[in-house]
N, CA and C atoms as an extended XYZ file, in Angstrom:
207
Properties=species:S:1:pos:R:3:atomname:S:1:resname:S:1:resid:I:1 pbc="F F F"
N         9.777        3.868       32.412 N   MET     1
C         8.421        2.938       32.580 CA  MET     1
C         7.386        3.971       32.299 C   MET     1
N         6.526        3.674       31.996 N   THR     2
C         5.509        4.765       31.877 CA  THR     2
C         4.429        4.134       32.811 C   THR     2
N         4.006        5.804       33.565 N   VAL     3
C         2.640        4.852       34.326 CA  VAL     3
C         1.625        4.427       33.863 C   VAL     3
N         1.316        4.133       32.763 N   GLN     4
C         0.228        3.306       31.750 CA  GLN     4
C         0.708        2.065       31.519 C   GLN     4
N         2.044        1.654       31.512 N   THR     5
C         2.668        0.362       31.495 CA  THR     5
C         3.045       -0.236       33.081 C   THR     5
N         3.066        0.834       33.946 N   GLN     6
C         3.213        0.292       35.366 CA  GLN     6
C         1.208       -0.075       35.728 C   GLN     6
N         0.576        0.266       35.355 N   VAL     7
C        -0.909        0.315       35.564 CA  VAL     7
C        -1.133       -0.847       34.849 C   VAL     7
N        -0.969       -1.100       33.605 N   GLN     8
C        -1.159       -2.449       33.131 CA  GLN     8
C        -0.665       -3.519       33.569 C   GLN     8
N         0.801       -3.315       34.852 N   GLN     9
C         1.449       -4.600       35.125 CA  GLN     9
C         0.400       -5.469       37.052 C   GLN     9
N        -0.211       -3.805       36.986 N   ALA    10
C        -0.654       -3.900       37.851 CA  ALA    10
C        -1.596       -4.401       37.947 C   ALA    10
N        -3.118       -4.184       37.208 N   ILE    11
C        -3.471       -4.451       36.599 CA  ILE    11
C        -3.777       -6.393       36.588 C   ILE    11
N        -2.553       -6.934       35.886 N   ALA    12
C        -2.393       -8.084       35.184 CA  ALA    12
C        -2.500       -8.784       36.745 C   ALA    12
N        -1.217       -8.218       37.531 N   SER    13
C        -0.570       -8.874       39.461 CA  SER    13
C        -2.169       -8.829       39.979 C   SER    13
N        -2.734       -7.870       39.828 N   ALA    14
C        -4.076       -7.907       40.438 CA  ALA    14
C        -5.069       -9.278       40.292 C   ALA    14
N        -5.285       -9.329       38.775 N   GLN    15
C        -6.131      -10.562       37.970 CA  GLN    15
C        -5.108      -12.236       38.332 C   GLN    15
N        -4.307      -12.037       38.478 N   SER    16
C        -3.342      -13.101       38.645 CA  SER    16
C        -3.867      -13.702       40.396 C   SER    16
N        -3.420      -12.469       41.137 N   VAL    17
C        -4.149      -12.678       42.422 CA  VAL    17
C        -5.358      -13.401       42.278 C   VAL    17
N        -6.369      -12.262       41.993 N   GLN    18
C        -7.978      -12.561       42.110 CA  GLN    18
C        -7.871      -14.470       41.407 C   GLN    18
N        -7.148      -14.969       40.785 N   ALA    19
C        -7.643      -16.440       39.979 CA  ALA    19
C        -6.769      -17.185       40.932 C   ALA    19
N        -6.362      -17.038       41.614 N   SER    20
C        -5.297      -17.844       42.304 CA  SER    20
C        -6.659      -18.132       43.642 C   SER    20
N        -6.914      -16.542       43.750 N   LEU    21
C        -7.896      -17.060       45.127 CA  LEU    21
C        -9.278      -17.566       44.706 C   LEU    21
N        -9.897      -17.719       43.623 N   THR    22
C       -10.835      -18.010       43.029 CA  THR    22
C       -10.353      -19.953       42.894 C   THR    22
N        -8.984      -19.962       42.691 N   GLN    23
C        -8.879      -21.764       42.409 CA  GLN    23
C        -8.436      -22.422       43.433 C   GLN    23
N        -7.980      -21.407       44.595 N   PHE    24
C        -7.739      -22.083       46.196 CA  PHE    24
C        -9.311      -22.062       46.678 C   PHE    24
N       -10.657      -21.398       46.336 N   ALA    25
C       -11.692      -21.882       46.620 CA  ALA    25
C       -12.277      -22.792       46.697 C   ALA    25
N       -12.287      -22.993       45.248 N   LEU    26
C       -12.017      -24.361       44.409 CA  LEU    26
C       -11.835      -26.077       45.387 C   LEU    26
N       -10.742      -25.334       45.078 N   GLU    27
C        -9.352      -26.182       46.124 CA  GLU    27
C        -9.738      -27.008       46.980 C   GLU    27
N        -9.915      -26.056       47.973 N   THR    28
C       -10.210      -26.441       49.415 CA  THR    28
C       -11.703      -27.234       49.526 C   THR    28
N       -11.469      -28.560       50.650 N   GLY    29
C       -12.613      -28.748       51.453 CA  GLY    29
C       -12.849      -28.155       52.514 C   GLY    29
N       -12.223      -27.575       53.034 N   ASN    30
C       -12.709      -26.392       54.401 CA  ASN    30
C       -14.171      -25.574       53.580 C   ASN    30
N       -14.825      -25.731       54.944 N   GLN    31
C       -15.752      -24.699       54.383 CA  GLN    31
C       -15.583      -23.158       54.639 C   GLN    31
N       -14.788      -23.287       55.967 N   MET    32
C       -14.482      -21.471       55.946 CA  MET    32
C       -13.263      -20.795       55.851 C   MET    32
N       -12.282      -22.036       54.981 N   ALA    33
C       -11.277      -21.356       54.149 CA  ALA    33
C       -11.957      -21.113       52.288 C   ALA    33
N       -13.106      -21.698       52.099 N   LYS    34
C       -13.441      -21.614       50.791 CA  LYS    34
C       -14.313      -20.410       50.897 C   LYS    34
N       -14.680      -20.018       52.308 N   GLN    35
C       -15.725      -18.703       51.995 CA  GLN    35
C       -14.437      -17.779       52.379 C   GLN    35
N       -13.707      -18.032       52.858 N   THR    36
C       -12.939      -16.796       53.234 CA  THR    36
C       -11.994      -16.583       51.782 C   THR    36
N       -11.747      -17.266       51.317 N   PHE    37
C       -11.215      -17.224       49.631 CA  PHE    37
C       -11.999      -16.509       48.444 C   PHE    37
N       -13.345      -17.068       48.984 N   GLN    38
C       -14.549      -17.023       48.508 CA  GLN    38
C       -14.119      -14.856       48.491 C   GLN    38
N       -14.636      -14.453       49.592 N   GLN    39
C       -14.569      -13.011       49.770 CA  GLN    39
C       -13.663      -12.595       49.754 C   GLN    39
N       -12.251      -12.675       49.828 N   LEU    40
C       -11.539      -12.079       49.277 CA  LEU    40
C       -10.588      -11.652       47.770 C   LEU    40
N       -11.023      -13.204       47.242 N   ALA    41
C       -11.279      -13.265       45.703 CA  ALA    41
C       -12.644      -11.825       45.216 C   ALA    41
N       -13.004      -11.792       45.624 N   GLU    42
C       -14.233      -10.917       45.191 CA  GLU    42
C       -13.384       -9.545       45.519 C   GLU    42
N       -12.871       -8.992       46.799 N   GLN    43
C       -12.238       -8.041       47.243 CA  GLN    43
C       -11.174       -8.169       45.828 C   GLN    43
N       -10.782       -8.649       45.632 N   GLN    44
C        -9.800       -8.811       45.126 CA  GLN    44
C       -10.550       -7.731       43.447 C   GLN    44
N       -11.682       -8.620       42.959 N   LYS    45
C       -11.964       -7.955       42.221 CA  LYS    45
C       -12.651       -6.768       41.908 C   LYS    45
N       -12.865       -6.330       42.647 N   ASN    46
C       -13.311       -5.051       42.846 CA  ASN    46
C       -11.713       -4.046       43.031 C   ASN    46
N       -10.401       -4.309       43.158 N   ILE    47
C        -9.312       -3.934       43.328 CA  ILE    47
C        -9.070       -4.160       41.619 C   ILE    47
N        -9.407       -5.312       41.114 N   VAL    48
C        -9.168       -5.316       39.380 CA  VAL    48
C       -10.116       -4.059       38.832 C   VAL    48
N       -10.887       -3.681       39.229 N   THR    49
C       -11.993       -2.706       38.172 CA  THR    49
C       -12.046       -1.486       38.631 C   THR    49
N       -11.229       -1.008       39.875 N   GLN    50
C       -10.891        0.101       40.101 CA  GLN    50
C        -9.602        0.060       39.363 C   GLN    50
N        -8.902       -0.489       39.215 N   LEU    51
C        -7.382       -0.230       38.574 CA  LEU    51
C        -7.994       -0.030       36.740 C   LEU    51
N        -8.873       -0.530       36.377 N   GLU    52
C        -9.119       -0.927       35.343 CA  GLU    52
C        -9.500        0.964       34.930 C   GLU    52
N       -10.082        1.004       36.007 N   GLY    53
C       -11.291        2.986       35.866 CA  GLY    53
C        -9.996        3.591       35.700 C   GLY    53
N        -8.922        3.633       36.129 N   ARG    54
C        -7.571        4.502       36.543 CA  ARG    54
C        -7.064        3.802       35.314 C   ARG    54
N        -6.662        2.791       34.341 N   TYR    55
C        -6.219        3.283       33.504 CA  TYR    55
C        -7.220        3.964       32.236 C   TYR    55
N        -8.355        3.328       32.400 N   GLN    56
C        -9.185        4.237       31.392 CA  GLN    56
C        -9.117        5.954       31.504 C   GLN    56
N        -9.124        6.376       32.247 N   GLN    57
C        -8.456        7.343       33.024 CA  GLN    57
C        -7.626        8.157       32.599 C   GLN    57
N        -6.038        6.898       32.768 N   ILE    58
C        -4.882        7.780       32.275 CA  ILE    58
C        -5.073        7.538       30.479 C   ILE    58
N        -5.594        6.688       29.861 N   LEU    59
C        -6.284        7.074       28.435 CA  LEU    59
C        -6.739        8.310       28.279 C   LEU    59
N        -7.837        8.691       28.387 N   GLU    60
C        -8.363        9.632       28.778 CA  GLU    60
C        -7.242       11.205       28.943 C   GLU    60
N        -6.727       11.036       29.834 N   GLU    61
C        -5.986       12.438       30.207 CA  GLU    61
C        -4.875       12.502       29.215 C   GLU    61
N        -4.374       11.103       28.583 N   GLU    62
C        -3.075       11.317       28.153 CA  GLU    62
C        -2.969       11.007       26.934 C   GLU    62
N        -3.869       11.346       25.926 N   PRO    63
C        -4.309       10.563       24.171 CA  PRO    63
C        -2.692       10.267       23.579 C   PRO    63
N        -1.373       10.539       23.931 N   GLN    64
C        -0.519       10.190       23.552 CA  GLN    64
C        -0.504        8.226       23.768 C   GLN    64
N        -0.768        8.131       24.745 N   PHE    65
C        -0.818        6.844       25.182 CA  PHE    65
C        -1.805        6.071       24.327 C   PHE    65
N        -3.022        6.127       24.040 N   ASN    66
C        -3.985        6.129       23.332 CA  ASN    66
C        -3.747        5.098       21.934 C   ASN    66
N        -1.942        6.343       21.485 N   GLN    67
C        -1.900        5.919       19.808 CA  GLN    67
C        -0.753        4.978       19.744 C   GLN    67
N        -0.598        4.668       21.625 N   ASN    68
C         0.492        3.368       21.100 CA  ASN    68
C        -0.464        1.995       21.017 C   ASN    68
N        -1.277        1.997       21.133 N   GLN    69
C        -1.999        0.763       21.533 CA  GLN    69
C        -2.260        0.201       20.045 C   GLN    69
Protein backbone atom coordinates (compact mmCIF):
# COMPACT_ATOMS: atom_id res chain seq x y z
CA MET A 1 0.00 0.00 0.00
CA THR A 2 1.45 3.36 -1.01
CA VAL A 3 1.67 6.43 1.18
CA GLN A 4 -0.81 8.07 -1.18
CA THR A 5 -3.37 5.33 -0.50
CA GLN A 6 -2.75 5.47 3.24
CA VAL A 7 -3.28 9.23 3.32
CA GLN A 8 -6.46 8.87 1.24
CA GLN A 9 -7.75 6.33 3.75
CA ALA A 10 -6.80 8.58 6.66
CA ILE A 11 -8.72 11.46 5.05
CA ALA A 12 -11.80 9.28 4.58
CA SER A 13 -11.63 8.07 8.17
CA ALA A 14 -11.16 11.59 9.52
CA GLN A 15 -14.13 12.81 7.47
CA SER A 16 -16.23 9.97 8.86
CA VAL A 17 -15.32 10.93 12.42
CA GLN A 18 -16.18 14.56 11.68
CA ALA A 19 -19.57 13.56 10.27
CA SER A 20 -20.30 11.38 13.30
CA LEU A 21 -19.44 14.16 15.73
CA THR A 22 -21.63 16.60 13.82
CA GLN A 23 -24.49 14.10 13.87
CA PHE A 24 -24.07 13.53 17.62
CA ALA A 25 -24.26 17.31 18.16
CA LEU A 26 -27.49 17.49 16.18
CA GLU A 27 -29.11 14.56 17.96
CA THR A 28 -28.35 15.35 21.59
CA GLY A 29 -30.60 17.45 23.76
CA ASN A 30 -27.89 18.07 26.33
CA GLN A 31 -26.41 21.52 25.67
CA MET A 32 -23.02 20.71 27.22
CA ALA A 33 -22.72 17.57 25.13
CA LYS A 34 -23.86 19.46 22.02
CA GLN A 35 -21.18 22.11 22.57
CA THR A 36 -18.52 19.46 23.17
CA PHE A 37 -19.46 17.56 20.01
CA GLN A 38 -19.45 20.78 17.99
CA GLN A 39 -16.00 21.71 19.28
CA LEU A 40 -14.67 18.25 18.54
CA ALA A 41 -16.20 18.33 15.04
CA GLU A 42 -14.45 21.66 14.39
CA GLN A 43 -11.13 20.22 15.59
CA GLN A 44 -11.67 17.22 13.36
CA LYS A 45 -12.37 19.53 10.41
CA ASN A 46 -8.95 21.10 10.99
CA ILE A 47 -7.37 17.65 10.98
CA VAL A 48 -9.08 16.83 7.68
CA THR A 49 -7.79 20.10 6.21
CA GLN A 50 -4.24 19.29 7.33
CA LEU A 51 -4.43 15.79 5.88
CA GLU A 52 -5.75 17.14 2.58
CA GLY A 53 -2.85 19.60 2.50
CA ARG A 54 -0.39 16.77 3.07
CA TYR A 55 -2.07 14.77 0.31
CA GLN A 56 -1.62 17.66 -2.13
CA GLN A 57 2.01 17.92 -1.07
CA ILE A 58 2.49 14.21 -1.84
CA LEU A 59 1.00 14.69 -5.30
CA GLU A 60 3.34 17.62 -5.97
CA GLU A 61 6.42 15.80 -4.69
CA GLU A 62 5.62 12.51 -6.38
CA PRO A 63 4.16 13.27 -9.82
CA GLN A 64 3.81 9.57 -10.68
CA PHE A 65 0.95 9.36 -8.16
CA ASN A 66 -0.94 12.08 -9.97
CA GLN A 67 -0.99 9.98 -13.16
CA ASN A 68 -2.93 7.21 -11.41
CA GLN A 69 -5.98 9.38 -10.81
